[in-house]
């Protein structure tokens, strides 16, 4: 349980209008290889929207998942995309990438925060 709370605490540090990756959150909590575990706990986030799990994306700058969904054509993923735009996250529409699930929504590098911006007291 403490590990999950640490992940949520780290996620709360992501400022509005910015995103970070599952991998960066794993690094912040001191478990650099636990990015899948970070994703799993955010999938079950009981503290949304206070813990803004929608601000966490995949390392390839695609949207990743949202409430367990990864297909960009599904309403939940469209909601994640809309939430990020509403908060001021910028997308790079010049990059023509196709990701695993067929989306080409790529978050602009200027909207991504790194581990040094997300300091969490480790217990």
XYZ file of C-alpha atoms in Angstrom:
123
model
C 0.000 0.000 0.000
C 2.814 2.422 0.801
C 4.257 1.952 -2.692
C 0.915 2.850 -4.256
C 0.614 5.954 -2.088
C 4.124 7.012 -3.104
C 3.118 6.683 -6.775
C 0.027 8.790 -6.173
C 2.079 11.369 -4.289
C 4.520 11.593 -7.191
C 1.669 11.899 -9.676
C 0.159 14.793 -7.686
C 3.356 16.770 -8.341
C 2.740 16.944 -12.098
C 1.632 20.525 -12.755
C -1.460 21.369 -14.756
C -0.533 21.791 -18.433
C 2.337 19.296 -18.160
C 2.734 15.529 -18.348
C 5.350 12.963 -17.440
C 5.895 9.314 -18.275
C 5.278 6.112 -16.359
C 9.045 5.557 -16.493
C 9.826 8.948 -14.946
C 7.338 8.340 -12.117
C 9.023 4.989 -11.461
C 12.392 6.769 -11.265
C 10.976 9.413 -8.910
C 9.774 6.802 -6.420
C 13.151 5.050 -6.548
C 12.019 2.022 -8.584
C 13.273 2.777 -12.119
C 12.168 -0.570 -13.558
C 8.677 -0.463 -12.040
C 7.016 1.590 -14.778
C 4.451 -1.151 -15.449
C 3.572 -1.265 -11.744
C 3.154 2.511 -11.820
C 0.757 2.130 -14.744
C -1.172 -0.612 -12.962
C -1.681 1.428 -9.818
C -2.707 4.519 -11.782
C -5.176 2.375 -13.700
C -6.955 1.763 -10.377
C -6.499 5.331 -9.093
C -9.151 5.815 -6.380
C -8.116 9.441 -5.841
C -8.902 10.911 -9.280
C -9.097 13.765 -10.074
C -7.019 14.897 -7.033
C -4.319 12.523 -8.292
C -4.182 13.494 -11.980
C -3.334 10.146 -13.555
C -4.378 11.497 -16.956
C -1.124 13.519 -16.902
C 0.974 10.361 -17.273
C 1.878 9.201 -20.781
C 3.990 6.535 -22.473
C 7.716 7.058 -23.059
C 7.112 7.315 -26.816
C 4.970 10.420 -26.031
C 1.727 8.680 -26.989
C -1.168 8.928 -24.550
C -0.573 5.547 -22.930
C -3.727 4.398 -21.148
C -6.660 5.806 -19.216
C -8.703 3.766 -16.720
C -7.311 0.615 -18.295
C -8.143 1.582 -21.860
C -5.481 2.047 -24.548
C -7.425 2.136 -27.808
C -7.422 5.789 -28.980
C -10.761 5.366 -30.717
C -12.550 4.573 -27.437
C -14.360 7.385 -25.598
C -12.145 7.108 -22.482
C -8.982 7.786 -24.475
C -10.655 10.652 -26.280
C -11.537 11.995 -22.824
C -7.891 11.795 -21.710
C -6.822 13.653 -24.848
C -9.504 16.317 -24.256
C -8.535 16.716 -20.571
C -4.899 17.289 -21.505
C -5.779 19.849 -24.181
C -8.131 21.590 -21.727
C -5.253 21.843 -19.223
C -2.912 23.340 -21.810
C -0.819 20.333 -22.818
C 0.559 20.821 -26.315
C 0.611 18.134 -28.981
C 3.095 17.839 -31.819
C 0.985 17.503 -34.944
C 3.999 17.666 -37.257
C 5.292 14.245 -36.226
C 3.677 11.508 -38.237
C 4.055 8.551 -35.901
C 1.825 5.544 -35.688
C 1.786 3.816 -32.338
C 0.731 0.315 -31.360
C -2.937 1.187 -31.269
C -2.992 3.406 -34.348
C -3.010 6.855 -32.763
C -0.774 9.676 -33.896
C -1.389 11.976 -30.913
C 2.126 12.882 -29.802
C 2.665 15.109 -26.788
C 5.047 17.983 -27.533
C 8.375 17.774 -25.709
C 7.737 21.219 -24.186
C 4.806 19.752 -22.208
C 6.842 16.991 -20.536
C 8.404 17.336 -17.072
C 11.330 15.217 -15.966
C 12.218 13.544 -12.665
C 14.062 16.579 -11.301
C 10.785 18.526 -11.389
C 8.936 15.875 -9.397
C 10.478 15.648 -5.975
C 8.700 13.312 -3.563
C 9.745 12.506 -0.029
C 10.570 8.784 -0.023
C 9.716 6.837 3.112
